[in-house]
mmCIF file of C-alpha atoms and ligand atoms in Angstrom:
data_model
loop_
_atom_site.group_PDB
_atom_site.id
_atom_site.type_symbol
_atom_site.label_atom_id
_atom_site.label_comp_id
_atom_site.label_asym_id
_atom_site.label_seq_id
_atom_site.Cartn_x
_atom_site.Cartn_y
_atom_site.Cartn_z
ATOM 1 C CA UNK A 1 314.142 233.891 -72.981
ATOM 2 C CA UNK A 2 317.078 234.338 -71.139
ATOM 3 C CA UNK A 3 319.215 237.356 -72.518
ATOM 4 C CA UNK A 4 322.648 236.991 -74.014
ATOM 5 C CA UNK A 5 324.673 238.916 -71.011
ATOM 6 C CA UNK A 6 323.070 236.556 -68.384
ATOM 7 C CA UNK A 7 324.492 233.288 -67.916
ATOM 8 C CA UNK A 8 322.242 230.046 -68.166
ATOM 9 C CA UNK A 9 322.694 227.798 -65.256
ATOM 10 C CA UNK A 10 322.857 224.177 -66.645
ATOM 11 C CA UNK A 11 323.196 221.007 -64.481
ATOM 12 C CA UNK A 12 324.469 217.623 -65.502
ATOM 13 C CA UNK A 13 324.223 214.635 -63.295
ATOM 14 C CA UNK A 14 326.189 211.564 -63.458
ATOM 15 C CA UNK A 15 328.790 214.314 -64.030
ATOM 16 C CA UNK A 16 331.814 212.058 -63.273
ATOM 17 C CA UNK A 17 330.374 209.313 -65.517
ATOM 18 C CA UNK A 18 331.467 208.419 -69.294
ATOM 19 C CA UNK A 19 328.591 210.335 -71.111
ATOM 20 C CA UNK A 20 329.245 213.486 -68.947
ATOM 21 C CA UNK A 21 332.927 213.327 -70.002
ATOM 22 C CA UNK A 22 332.052 213.729 -73.672
ATOM 23 C CA UNK A 23 328.992 216.013 -73.092
ATOM 24 C CA UNK A 24 330.414 218.305 -70.798
ATOM 25 C CA UNK A 25 332.805 219.646 -73.507
ATOM 26 C CA UNK A 26 330.168 220.048 -75.884
ATOM 27 C CA UNK A 27 328.229 222.294 -74.084
ATOM 28 C CA UNK A 28 330.875 224.079 -72.522
ATOM 29 C CA UNK A 29 332.395 225.000 -75.802
ATOM 30 C CA UNK A 30 328.998 226.032 -77.338
ATOM 31 C CA UNK A 31 327.407 223.384 -79.270
ATOM 32 C CA UNK A 32 324.179 223.465 -77.310
ATOM 33 C CA UNK A 33 323.248 227.133 -76.434
ATOM 34 C CA UNK A 34 325.518 228.956 -78.978
ATOM 35 C CA UNK A 35 329.195 230.371 -78.825
ATOM 36 C CA UNK A 36 327.822 233.759 -77.377
ATOM 37 C CA UNK A 37 325.730 232.278 -74.384
ATOM 38 C CA UNK A 38 327.875 232.351 -71.158
ATOM 39 C CA UNK A 39 327.050 229.412 -68.860
ATOM 40 C CA UNK A 40 327.288 228.406 -65.300
ATOM 41 C CA UNK A 41 327.536 224.383 -65.068
ATOM 42 C CA UNK A 42 326.574 222.718 -62.206
ATOM 43 C CA UNK A 43 327.906 218.941 -62.001
ATOM 44 C CA UNK A 44 325.970 216.502 -59.524
ATOM 45 C CA UNK A 45 327.372 213.165 -58.671
ATOM 46 C CA UNK A 46 327.230 210.623 -55.772
ATOM 47 C CA UNK A 47 329.675 211.525 -52.788
ATOM 48 C CA UNK A 48 332.125 208.714 -53.451
ATOM 49 C CA UNK A 49 332.721 210.069 -56.940
ATOM 50 C CA UNK A 50 333.541 213.476 -55.835
ATOM 51 C CA UNK A 51 337.430 213.042 -56.254
ATOM 52 C CA UNK A 52 336.821 211.785 -59.983
ATOM 53 C CA UNK A 53 334.364 214.895 -60.557
ATOM 54 C CA UNK A 54 337.346 217.104 -59.013
ATOM 55 C CA UNK A 55 339.580 215.724 -61.840
ATOM 56 C CA UNK A 56 336.698 216.612 -64.538
ATOM 57 C CA UNK A 57 336.152 220.133 -62.972
ATOM 58 C CA UNK A 58 340.230 220.516 -63.600
ATOM 59 C CA UNK A 59 339.884 219.518 -67.150
ATOM 60 C CA UNK A 60 336.970 221.878 -67.887
ATOM 61 C CA UNK A 61 339.344 224.514 -66.475
ATOM 62 C CA UNK A 62 342.162 223.549 -68.324
ATOM 63 C CA UNK A 63 339.978 224.050 -71.729
ATOM 64 C CA UNK A 64 340.118 227.576 -70.768
ATOM 65 C CA UNK A 65 336.670 228.402 -72.611
ATOM 66 C CA UNK A 66 335.604 231.633 -73.549
ATOM 67 C CA UNK A 67 331.911 230.938 -72.327
ATOM 68 C CA UNK A 68 332.362 229.091 -69.541
ATOM 69 C CA UNK A 69 331.675 231.319 -66.535
ATOM 70 C CA UNK A 70 331.810 228.955 -63.606
ATOM 71 C CA UNK A 71 331.709 225.508 -62.612
ATOM 72 C CA UNK A 72 330.201 224.106 -59.580
ATOM 73 C CA UNK A 73 330.632 220.568 -58.575
ATOM 74 C CA UNK A 74 328.500 218.984 -55.863
ATOM 75 C CA UNK A 75 327.253 215.906 -54.267
ATOM 76 C CA UNK A 76 324.051 217.856 -52.840
ATOM 77 C CA UNK A 77 320.981 218.252 -54.446
ATOM 78 C CA UNK A 78 319.862 221.214 -52.753
ATOM 79 C CA UNK A 79 322.940 223.095 -54.221
ATOM 80 C CA UNK A 80 322.682 221.231 -57.355
ATOM 81 C CA UNK A 81 319.119 222.103 -58.398
ATOM 82 C CA UNK A 82 319.017 225.918 -57.514
ATOM 83 C CA UNK A 83 317.471 228.088 -59.970
ATOM 84 C CA UNK A 84 318.223 226.135 -62.896
ATOM 85 C CA UNK A 85 317.488 226.998 -66.318
ATOM 86 C CA UNK A 86 318.108 223.315 -67.767
ATOM 87 C CA UNK A 87 318.614 219.970 -66.102
ATOM 88 C CA UNK A 88 320.366 216.987 -67.932
ATOM 89 C CA UNK A 89 319.755 213.846 -65.609
ATOM 90 C CA UNK A 90 322.299 211.446 -67.023
ATOM 91 C CA UNK A 91 323.201 209.773 -63.658
ATOM 92 C CA UNK A 92 321.352 206.644 -62.510
ATOM 93 C CA UNK A 93 321.655 203.309 -61.106
ATOM 94 C CA UNK A 94 323.627 201.083 -63.501
ATOM 95 C CA UNK A 95 322.281 197.402 -64.093
ATOM 96 C CA UNK A 96 324.972 194.931 -62.013
ATOM 97 C CA UNK A 97 324.943 191.313 -63.129
ATOM 98 C CA UNK A 98 322.546 189.413 -61.774
ATOM 99 C CA UNK A 99 320.037 192.307 -60.811
ATOM 100 C CA UNK A 100 316.457 191.842 -61.978
ATOM 101 C CA UNK A 101 314.634 194.291 -63.943
ATOM 102 C CA UNK A 102 312.525 195.290 -61.190
ATOM 103 C CA UNK A 103 315.343 195.931 -58.830
ATOM 104 C CA UNK A 104 316.788 198.496 -61.173
ATOM 105 C CA UNK A 105 313.541 200.270 -61.790
ATOM 106 C CA UNK A 106 313.131 200.316 -58.026
ATOM 107 C CA UNK A 107 316.567 202.036 -57.329
ATOM 108 C CA UNK A 108 315.887 204.572 -59.885
ATOM 109 C CA UNK A 109 312.467 205.361 -58.985
ATOM 110 C CA UNK A 110 313.917 206.516 -55.864
ATOM 111 C CA UNK A 111 316.482 208.537 -57.324
ATOM 112 C CA UNK A 112 314.380 210.332 -59.710
ATOM 113 C CA UNK A 113 311.510 210.792 -57.241
ATOM 114 C CA UNK A 114 314.173 212.735 -55.002
ATOM 115 C CA UNK A 115 315.371 214.605 -57.996
ATOM 116 C CA UNK A 116 311.965 215.788 -59.079
ATOM 117 C CA UNK A 117 311.059 216.876 -55.958
ATOM 118 C CA UNK A 118 314.545 218.833 -55.754
ATOM 119 C CA UNK A 119 313.457 220.404 -58.959
ATOM 120 C CA UNK A 120 310.017 221.336 -57.685
ATOM 121 C CA UNK A 121 311.867 223.067 -54.636
ATOM 122 C CA UNK A 122 314.946 224.676 -55.921
ATOM 123 C CA UNK A 123 314.779 224.947 -59.846
ATOM 124 C CA UNK A 124 313.127 227.820 -61.885
ATOM 125 C CA UNK A 125 309.469 226.991 -62.925
ATOM 126 C CA UNK A 126 310.741 227.395 -66.693
ATOM 127 C CA UNK A 127 313.364 224.728 -66.176
ATOM 128 C CA UNK A 128 313.759 222.386 -69.168
ATOM 129 C CA UNK A 129 314.371 218.679 -68.250
ATOM 130 C CA UNK A 130 316.295 215.898 -69.935
ATOM 131 C CA UNK A 131 316.406 212.562 -68.547
ATOM 132 C CA UNK A 132 319.005 210.304 -69.978
ATOM 133 C CA UNK A 133 319.385 207.472 -67.219
ATOM 134 C CA UNK A 134 317.790 204.479 -67.761
ATOM 135 C CA UNK A 135 315.017 203.515 -68.051
ATOM 136 C CA UNK A 136 314.718 207.047 -69.266
ATOM 137 C CA UNK A 137 311.114 207.132 -70.044
ATOM 138 C CA UNK A 138 309.854 205.868 -66.761
ATOM 139 C CA UNK A 139 312.465 207.960 -64.774
ATOM 140 C CA UNK A 140 311.402 210.864 -66.629
ATOM 141 C CA UNK A 141 307.595 210.235 -65.603
ATOM 142 C CA UNK A 142 308.505 209.750 -62.156
ATOM 143 C CA UNK A 143 310.679 213.166 -62.015
ATOM 144 C CA UNK A 144 307.716 214.882 -63.573
ATOM 145 C CA UNK A 145 305.247 213.403 -61.158
ATOM 146 C CA UNK A 146 307.305 214.449 -58.458
ATOM 147 C CA UNK A 147 307.566 218.147 -59.208
ATOM 148 C CA UNK A 148 303.888 218.981 -59.421
ATOM 149 C CA UNK A 149 304.711 222.867 -59.783
ATOM 150 C CA UNK A 150 306.661 222.340 -63.126
ATOM 151 C CA UNK A 151 304.692 221.899 -66.424
ATOM 152 C CA UNK A 152 304.643 218.378 -67.640
ATOM 153 C CA UNK A 153 305.663 219.705 -71.019
ATOM 154 C CA UNK A 154 309.076 220.687 -69.655
ATOM 155 C CA UNK A 155 309.808 217.189 -68.960
ATOM 156 C CA UNK A 156 311.611 214.661 -72.028
ATOM 157 C CA UNK A 157 313.686 211.878 -72.170
ATOM 158 C CA UNK A 158 316.314 210.872 -74.909
ATOM 159 C CA UNK A 159 315.287 208.959 -77.855
ATOM 160 C CA UNK A 160 317.600 211.009 -80.059
ATOM 161 C CA UNK A 161 320.402 208.432 -80.072
ATOM 162 C CA UNK A 162 318.100 206.102 -81.736
ATOM 163 C CA UNK A 163 316.856 208.595 -83.804
ATOM 164 C CA UNK A 164 320.426 209.282 -84.995
ATOM 165 C CA UNK A 165 321.030 205.760 -85.390
ATOM 166 C CA UNK A 166 318.209 205.020 -87.742
ATOM 167 C CA UNK A 167 319.065 208.249 -89.601
ATOM 168 C CA UNK A 168 322.653 206.762 -90.099
ATOM 169 C CA UNK A 169 321.842 203.136 -90.888
ATOM 170 C CA UNK A 170 319.717 204.456 -93.968
ATOM 171 C CA UNK A 171 322.416 206.960 -94.692
ATOM 172 C CA UNK A 172 325.058 204.454 -94.660
ATOM 173 C CA UNK A 173 322.867 201.943 -96.784
ATOM 174 C CA UNK A 174 322.276 204.444 -99.264
ATOM 175 C CA UNK A 175 325.889 205.742 -99.327
ATOM 176 C CA UNK A 176 324.913 209.261 -98.712
ATOM 177 C CA UNK A 177 325.450 211.863 -95.758
ATOM 178 C CA UNK A 178 323.464 211.499 -92.693
ATOM 179 C CA UNK A 179 322.399 214.866 -93.152
ATOM 180 C CA UNK A 180 320.510 213.659 -96.360
ATOM 181 C CA UNK A 181 318.220 211.717 -94.436
ATOM 182 C CA UNK A 182 315.227 213.624 -92.661
ATOM 183 C CA UNK A 183 312.225 212.826 -90.803
ATOM 184 C CA UNK A 184 313.016 209.462 -89.370
ATOM 185 C CA UNK A 185 310.923 208.519 -86.385
ATOM 186 C CA UNK A 186 311.470 206.652 -82.860
ATOM 187 C CA UNK A 187 308.256 205.569 -81.268
ATOM 188 C CA UNK A 188 307.802 204.680 -77.675
ATOM 189 C CA UNK A 189 310.469 203.113 -75.440
ATOM 190 C CA UNK A 190 314.283 203.869 -75.228
ATOM 191 C CA UNK A 191 314.358 199.873 -74.985
ATOM 192 C CA UNK A 192 314.643 197.069 -77.312
ATOM 193 C CA UNK A 193 310.731 197.410 -78.017
ATOM 194 C CA UNK A 194 311.082 200.732 -79.567
ATOM 195 C CA UNK A 195 309.941 201.263 -83.177
ATOM 196 C CA UNK A 196 312.315 202.941 -85.761
ATOM 197 C CA UNK A 197 309.939 204.033 -88.528
ATOM 198 C CA UNK A 198 311.055 205.370 -91.724
ATOM 199 C CA UNK A 199 307.811 205.368 -93.312
ATOM 200 C CA UNK A 200 307.703 209.112 -93.372
ATOM 201 C CA UNK A 201 311.377 209.717 -93.824
ATOM 202 C CA UNK A 202 313.047 211.301 -96.700
ATOM 203 C CA UNK A 203 316.416 210.652 -98.540
ATOM 204 C CA UNK A 204 318.254 212.988 -100.878
ATOM 205 C CA UNK A 205 319.863 210.855 -103.620
ATOM 206 C CA UNK A 206 321.753 212.548 -106.565
ATOM 207 C CA UNK A 207 320.029 215.959 -106.030
ATOM 208 C CA UNK A 208 316.378 214.391 -105.804
ATOM 209 C CA UNK A 209 314.289 213.822 -102.730
ATOM 210 C CA UNK A 210 312.130 210.750 -102.187
ATOM 211 C CA UNK A 211 310.863 208.508 -99.906
ATOM 212 C CA UNK A 212 313.369 206.286 -97.880
ATOM 213 C CA UNK A 213 311.188 203.149 -98.930
ATOM 214 C CA UNK A 214 311.428 204.195 -102.796
ATOM 215 C CA UNK A 215 315.323 205.152 -102.221
ATOM 216 C CA UNK A 216 316.294 201.738 -100.570
ATOM 217 C CA UNK A 217 314.240 199.245 -102.756
ATOM 218 C CA UNK A 218 314.257 196.640 -100.106
ATOM 219 C CA UNK A 219 311.384 196.684 -98.011
ATOM 220 C CA UNK A 220 312.005 193.124 -96.101
ATOM 221 C CA UNK A 221 315.401 195.127 -95.035
ATOM 222 C CA UNK A 222 313.442 197.898 -93.933
ATOM 223 C CA UNK A 223 310.594 196.002 -91.974
ATOM 224 C CA UNK A 224 313.475 193.582 -90.621
ATOM 225 C CA UNK A 225 317.188 193.881 -90.139
ATOM 226 C CA UNK A 226 317.193 197.786 -90.326
ATOM 227 C CA UNK A 227 314.541 197.736 -87.330
ATOM 228 C CA UNK A 228 316.575 195.134 -85.374
ATOM 229 C CA UNK A 229 319.908 196.755 -85.726
ATOM 230 C CA UNK A 230 318.393 200.261 -84.475
ATOM 231 C CA UNK A 231 316.904 198.280 -81.445
ATOM 232 C CA UNK A 232 319.827 196.494 -80.563
ATOM 233 C CA UNK A 233 322.754 199.106 -81.421
ATOM 234 C CA UNK A 234 323.170 199.823 -77.987
ATOM 235 C CA UNK A 235 323.850 196.184 -77.040
ATOM 236 C CA UNK A 236 326.137 195.746 -79.941
ATOM 237 C CA UNK A 237 328.199 198.711 -78.896
ATOM 238 C CA UNK A 238 328.838 197.484 -75.614
ATOM 239 C CA UNK A 239 329.650 194.062 -77.171
ATOM 240 C CA UNK A 240 332.419 195.948 -79.094
ATOM 241 C CA UNK A 241 333.957 198.529 -76.881
ATOM 242 C CA UNK A 242 333.015 196.614 -73.536
ATOM 243 C CA UNK A 243 331.661 200.128 -72.430
ATOM 244 C CA UNK A 244 328.193 201.256 -73.360
ATOM 245 C CA UNK A 245 327.641 204.340 -76.151
ATOM 246 C CA UNK A 246 329.007 207.650 -74.559
ATOM 247 C CA UNK A 247 330.326 209.541 -77.403
ATOM 248 C CA UNK A 248 327.323 209.084 -79.655
ATOM 249 C CA UNK A 249 324.660 209.663 -76.432
ATOM 250 C CA UNK A 250 326.715 212.782 -75.649
ATOM 251 C CA UNK A 251 326.156 214.082 -79.432
ATOM 252 C CA UNK A 252 322.555 213.141 -78.963
ATOM 253 C CA UNK A 253 322.030 214.946 -75.794
ATOM 254 C CA UNK A 254 323.405 218.065 -77.335
ATOM 255 C CA UNK A 255 321.099 217.726 -80.737
ATOM 256 C CA UNK A 256 318.218 217.386 -78.429
ATOM 257 C CA UNK A 257 318.797 220.157 -76.260
ATOM 258 C CA UNK A 258 319.934 222.444 -79.051
ATOM 259 C CA UNK A 259 316.732 221.805 -81.006
ATOM 260 C CA UNK A 260 314.466 222.291 -77.854
ATOM 261 C CA UNK A 261 316.363 225.650 -77.229
ATOM 262 C CA UNK A 262 316.634 226.773 -80.806
ATOM 263 C CA UNK A 263 313.906 225.140 -82.695
ATOM 264 C CA UNK A 264 313.755 222.493 -85.581
ATOM 265 C CA UNK A 265 313.939 223.490 -89.206
ATOM 266 C CA UNK A 266 310.402 224.217 -91.243
ATOM 267 C CA UNK A 267 309.025 220.735 -92.671
ATOM 268 C CA UNK A 268 311.391 218.674 -90.086
ATOM 269 C CA UNK A 269 310.766 216.814 -87.176
ATOM 270 C CA UNK A 270 312.946 214.736 -84.553
ATOM 271 C CA UNK A 271 312.403 212.295 -81.836
ATOM 272 C CA UNK A 272 311.619 212.935 -78.456
ATOM 273 C CA UNK A 273 310.354 211.397 -75.540
ATOM 274 C CA UNK A 274 307.320 213.552 -74.186
ATOM 275 C CA UNK A 275 304.251 213.253 -72.175
ATOM 276 C CA UNK A 276 301.177 211.702 -73.991
ATOM 277 C CA UNK A 277 298.130 213.091 -73.237
ATOM 278 C CA UNK A 278 295.934 210.142 -74.884
ATOM 279 C CA UNK A 279 295.159 212.003 -77.967
ATOM 280 C CA UNK A 280 297.913 211.166 -80.364
ATOM 281 C CA UNK A 281 298.154 207.876 -82.375
ATOM 282 C CA UNK A 282 295.986 205.926 -79.724
ATOM 283 C CA UNK A 283 298.998 206.137 -77.164
ATOM 284 C CA UNK A 284 297.672 205.856 -73.639
ATOM 285 C CA UNK A 285 297.839 209.021 -71.325
ATOM 286 C CA UNK A 286 300.343 209.350 -68.719
ATOM 287 C CA UNK A 287 303.412 207.891 -70.464
ATOM 288 C CA UNK A 288 306.542 209.616 -71.635
ATOM 289 C CA UNK A 289 306.354 207.922 -75.015
ATOM 290 C CA UNK A 290 308.879 209.198 -77.953
ATOM 291 C CA UNK A 291 306.890 210.718 -80.883
ATOM 292 C CA UNK A 292 308.029 212.790 -83.681
ATOM 293 C CA UNK A 293 308.027 216.742 -82.776
ATOM 294 C CA UNK A 294 308.382 220.045 -84.288
ATOM 295 C CA UNK A 295 309.881 222.834 -81.992
ATOM 296 C CA UNK A 296 309.058 226.371 -82.337
ATOM 297 C CA UNK A 297 309.642 228.938 -79.289
ATOM 298 C CA UNK A 298 310.968 226.574 -77.295
ATOM 299 C CA UNK A 299 307.983 224.515 -77.232
ATOM 300 C CA UNK A 300 307.475 221.141 -78.856
ATOM 301 C CA UNK A 301 304.455 219.958 -80.540
ATOM 302 C CA UNK A 302 303.640 216.370 -81.761
ATOM 303 C CA UNK A 303 303.566 216.112 -85.427
ATOM 304 C CA UNK A 304 299.941 214.841 -85.898
ATOM 305 C CA UNK A 305 298.284 212.859 -88.508
ATOM 306 C CA UNK A 306 300.863 210.636 -90.009
ATOM 307 C CA UNK A 307 299.281 207.881 -91.774
ATOM 308 C CA UNK A 308 300.099 204.584 -89.755
ATOM 309 C CA UNK A 309 299.904 201.117 -91.568
ATOM 310 C CA UNK A 310 298.854 197.981 -89.381
ATOM 311 C CA UNK A 311 302.665 196.830 -89.024
ATOM 312 C CA UNK A 312 303.496 200.182 -87.408
ATOM 313 C CA UNK A 313 300.325 200.138 -85.546
ATOM 314 C CA UNK A 314 301.096 196.853 -83.851
ATOM 315 C CA UNK A 315 304.730 197.765 -82.873
ATOM 316 C CA UNK A 316 303.611 201.043 -81.449
ATOM 317 C CA UNK A 317 301.215 199.509 -79.441
ATOM 318 C CA UNK A 318 303.784 196.762 -77.898
ATOM 319 C CA UNK A 319 306.371 199.531 -76.944
ATOM 320 C CA UNK A 320 303.245 201.508 -75.338
ATOM 321 C CA UNK A 321 302.333 198.349 -73.440
ATOM 322 C CA UNK A 322 305.799 197.917 -72.206
ATOM 323 C CA UNK A 323 305.719 201.494 -70.636
ATOM 324 C CA UNK A 324 302.291 200.887 -68.904
ATOM 325 C CA UNK A 325 304.060 197.870 -67.208
ATOM 326 C CA UNK A 326 307.010 200.177 -66.244
ATOM 327 C CA UNK A 327 304.886 202.916 -64.909
ATOM 328 C CA UNK A 328 302.529 200.466 -63.064
ATOM 329 C CA UNK A 329 305.334 198.876 -61.510
ATOM 330 C CA UNK A 330 307.052 202.191 -60.819
ATOM 331 C CA UNK A 331 303.989 203.857 -59.205
ATOM 332 C CA UNK A 332 303.635 200.872 -56.998
ATOM 333 C CA UNK A 333 307.062 201.066 -55.683
ATOM 334 C CA UNK A 334 306.231 204.722 -54.642
ATOM 335 C CA UNK A 335 302.869 204.080 -53.084
ATOM 336 C CA UNK A 336 304.655 201.337 -51.146
ATOM 337 C CA UNK A 337 307.425 203.359 -49.613
HETATM 338 P P1 NAX B 401 328.307 206.192 -66.127
HETATM 339 O O1 NAX B 401 328.152 204.696 -65.021
HETATM 340 O O2 NAX B 401 329.713 206.120 -66.804
HETATM 341 O O3 NAX B 401 328.194 207.174 -65.276
HETATM 342 C C1 NAX B 401 326.958 207.477 -64.207
HETATM 343 C C2 NAX B 401 327.385 208.588 -63.281
HETATM 344 O O4 NAX B 401 326.120 208.588 -62.563
HETATM 345 C C3 NAX B 401 328.382 207.730 -62.253
HETATM 346 O O5 NAX B 401 329.535 208.668 -62.163
HETATM 347 C C4 NAX B 401 327.321 207.569 -60.908
HETATM 348 O O6 NAX B 401 328.231 207.806 -59.772
HETATM 349 C C5 NAX B 401 326.514 208.767 -61.171
HETATM 350 N N1 NAX B 401 325.405 208.595 -60.234
HETATM 351 C C6 NAX B 401 324.428 207.677 -60.063
HETATM 352 N N2 NAX B 401 323.666 207.709 -59.134
HETATM 353 C C7 NAX B 401 323.594 209.252 -59.110
HETATM 354 C C8 NAX B 401 322.811 210.247 -58.328
HETATM 355 N N3 NAX B 401 321.856 209.703 -57.769
HETATM 356 N N4 NAX B 401 322.845 211.234 -58.653
HETATM 357 C C9 NAX B 401 323.873 211.735 -59.426
HETATM 358 N N5 NAX B 401 324.559 210.976 -59.921
HETATM 359 C C10 NAX B 401 324.761 209.588 -60.114
HETATM 360 O O7 NAX B 401 327.016 205.997 -67.014
HETATM 361 P P2 NAX B 401 326.990 206.661 -68.414
HETATM 362 O O8 NAX B 401 327.650 205.641 -69.498
HETATM 363 O O9 NAX B 401 327.497 207.812 -68.248
HETATM 364 O O10 NAX B 401 325.329 206.404 -68.884
HETATM 365 C C11 NAX B 401 324.737 207.058 -67.863
HETATM 366 C C12 NAX B 401 323.418 206.684 -68.058
HETATM 367 O O11 NAX B 401 322.810 206.753 -69.200
HETATM 368 C C13 NAX B 401 323.014 205.282 -67.899
HETATM 369 O O12 NAX B 401 321.505 205.174 -66.909
HETATM 370 C C14 NAX B 401 322.754 204.513 -69.305
HETATM 371 O O13 NAX B 401 321.926 203.356 -69.205
HETATM 372 C C15 NAX B 401 321.937 205.919 -69.796
HETATM 373 N N6 NAX B 401 322.062 205.636 -71.328
HETATM 374 C C16 NAX B 401 320.911 206.072 -71.796
HETATM 375 C C17 NAX B 401 320.846 206.333 -73.280
HETATM 376 C C18 NAX B 401 319.363 207.226 -73.713
HETATM 377 O O14 NAX B 401 319.419 207.169 -75.040
HETATM 378 N N7 NAX B 401 318.513 207.455 -73.188
HETATM 379 C C19 NAX B 401 321.943 206.257 -74.110
HETATM 380 C C20 NAX B 401 323.023 206.246 -73.454
HETATM 381 C C21 NAX B 401 322.891 205.486 -71.986
HETATM 382 O O15 NAX B 401 323.190 204.257 -72.236
#
């Protein structure tokens, strides 16, 4: 573990974009690595965005933050990926109107292959990587495959926003604070096939901690509208705001990396897209799939042995099938290059 005196080198890509605008402030004021850990923030974006990125650098400077030692803004991978402790890969090719899903995947495979190779070549072998840019799970897999000298366990993708959405939906329904809902799970892909699962979740209501099914007393909502609301929340935010989720995405990124860094509380788990080795819950190997994980000493571990009913198993398989499809298409693109 890096000592307090030594600054951590943290990269955020897509740094001129809207998620980064909220995220950089959270990181730079100590929400992720603590208020005593000094930081070097490295910001990567594409060349046409450099003037915008320059404005972000000015604002970070103007925050006069005590732990921010240095800010480096660049459009060059060799500079961005050098000696990293943590890489948060937010930037990706957005889906434009009329664009086929396959074309989007192709453009992103190219970006994440190149960034994976840059991690391999320039970053520390201990670098922790979080992929946010969509399709996040498959982008993460491609980055990992392109960085053979870095352990697969160091590559994760963001499903914490979905996790937080599920936690909050239950809390709102029960009229309790979000912190009183624990151990919800997002299984699978960060897409509309994801399975938000509260079979193992607990809620504290009037001082008593009970299962969420018992607390809510409405199985048809939990098996119906609750699931679709979480699955489609991103689209609902876009419809309302005319922009995609940014504040909540940045908060979820902070939650994900902070828990990876400092660990989860005893008896609690969180959702993270991590590599499947084929031994957990019948999910095929070689996918970045969102599982419940507990974290200790900066290592995540999948929570094993949760009982899975037929309803859940079917949903877990559906989202795994989608990921297999995405992976196979992405690998075809790579081999045909
Ligand atoms: P923006 O379009 O505001 O910003 C993206 C930034 O990435 C732009 O500044 C762009 O120039 C940059 N970029 C593009 N290609 C790049 C490259 N090769 N290297 C470095 N930078 C590059 O998008 P924003 O709203 O910030 O969202 C960023 C990504 O997060 C999108 O792919 C989005 O779909 C994804 N999301 C993923 C979530 C998750 O839970 N996994 C939730 C939130 C978000 O929707």
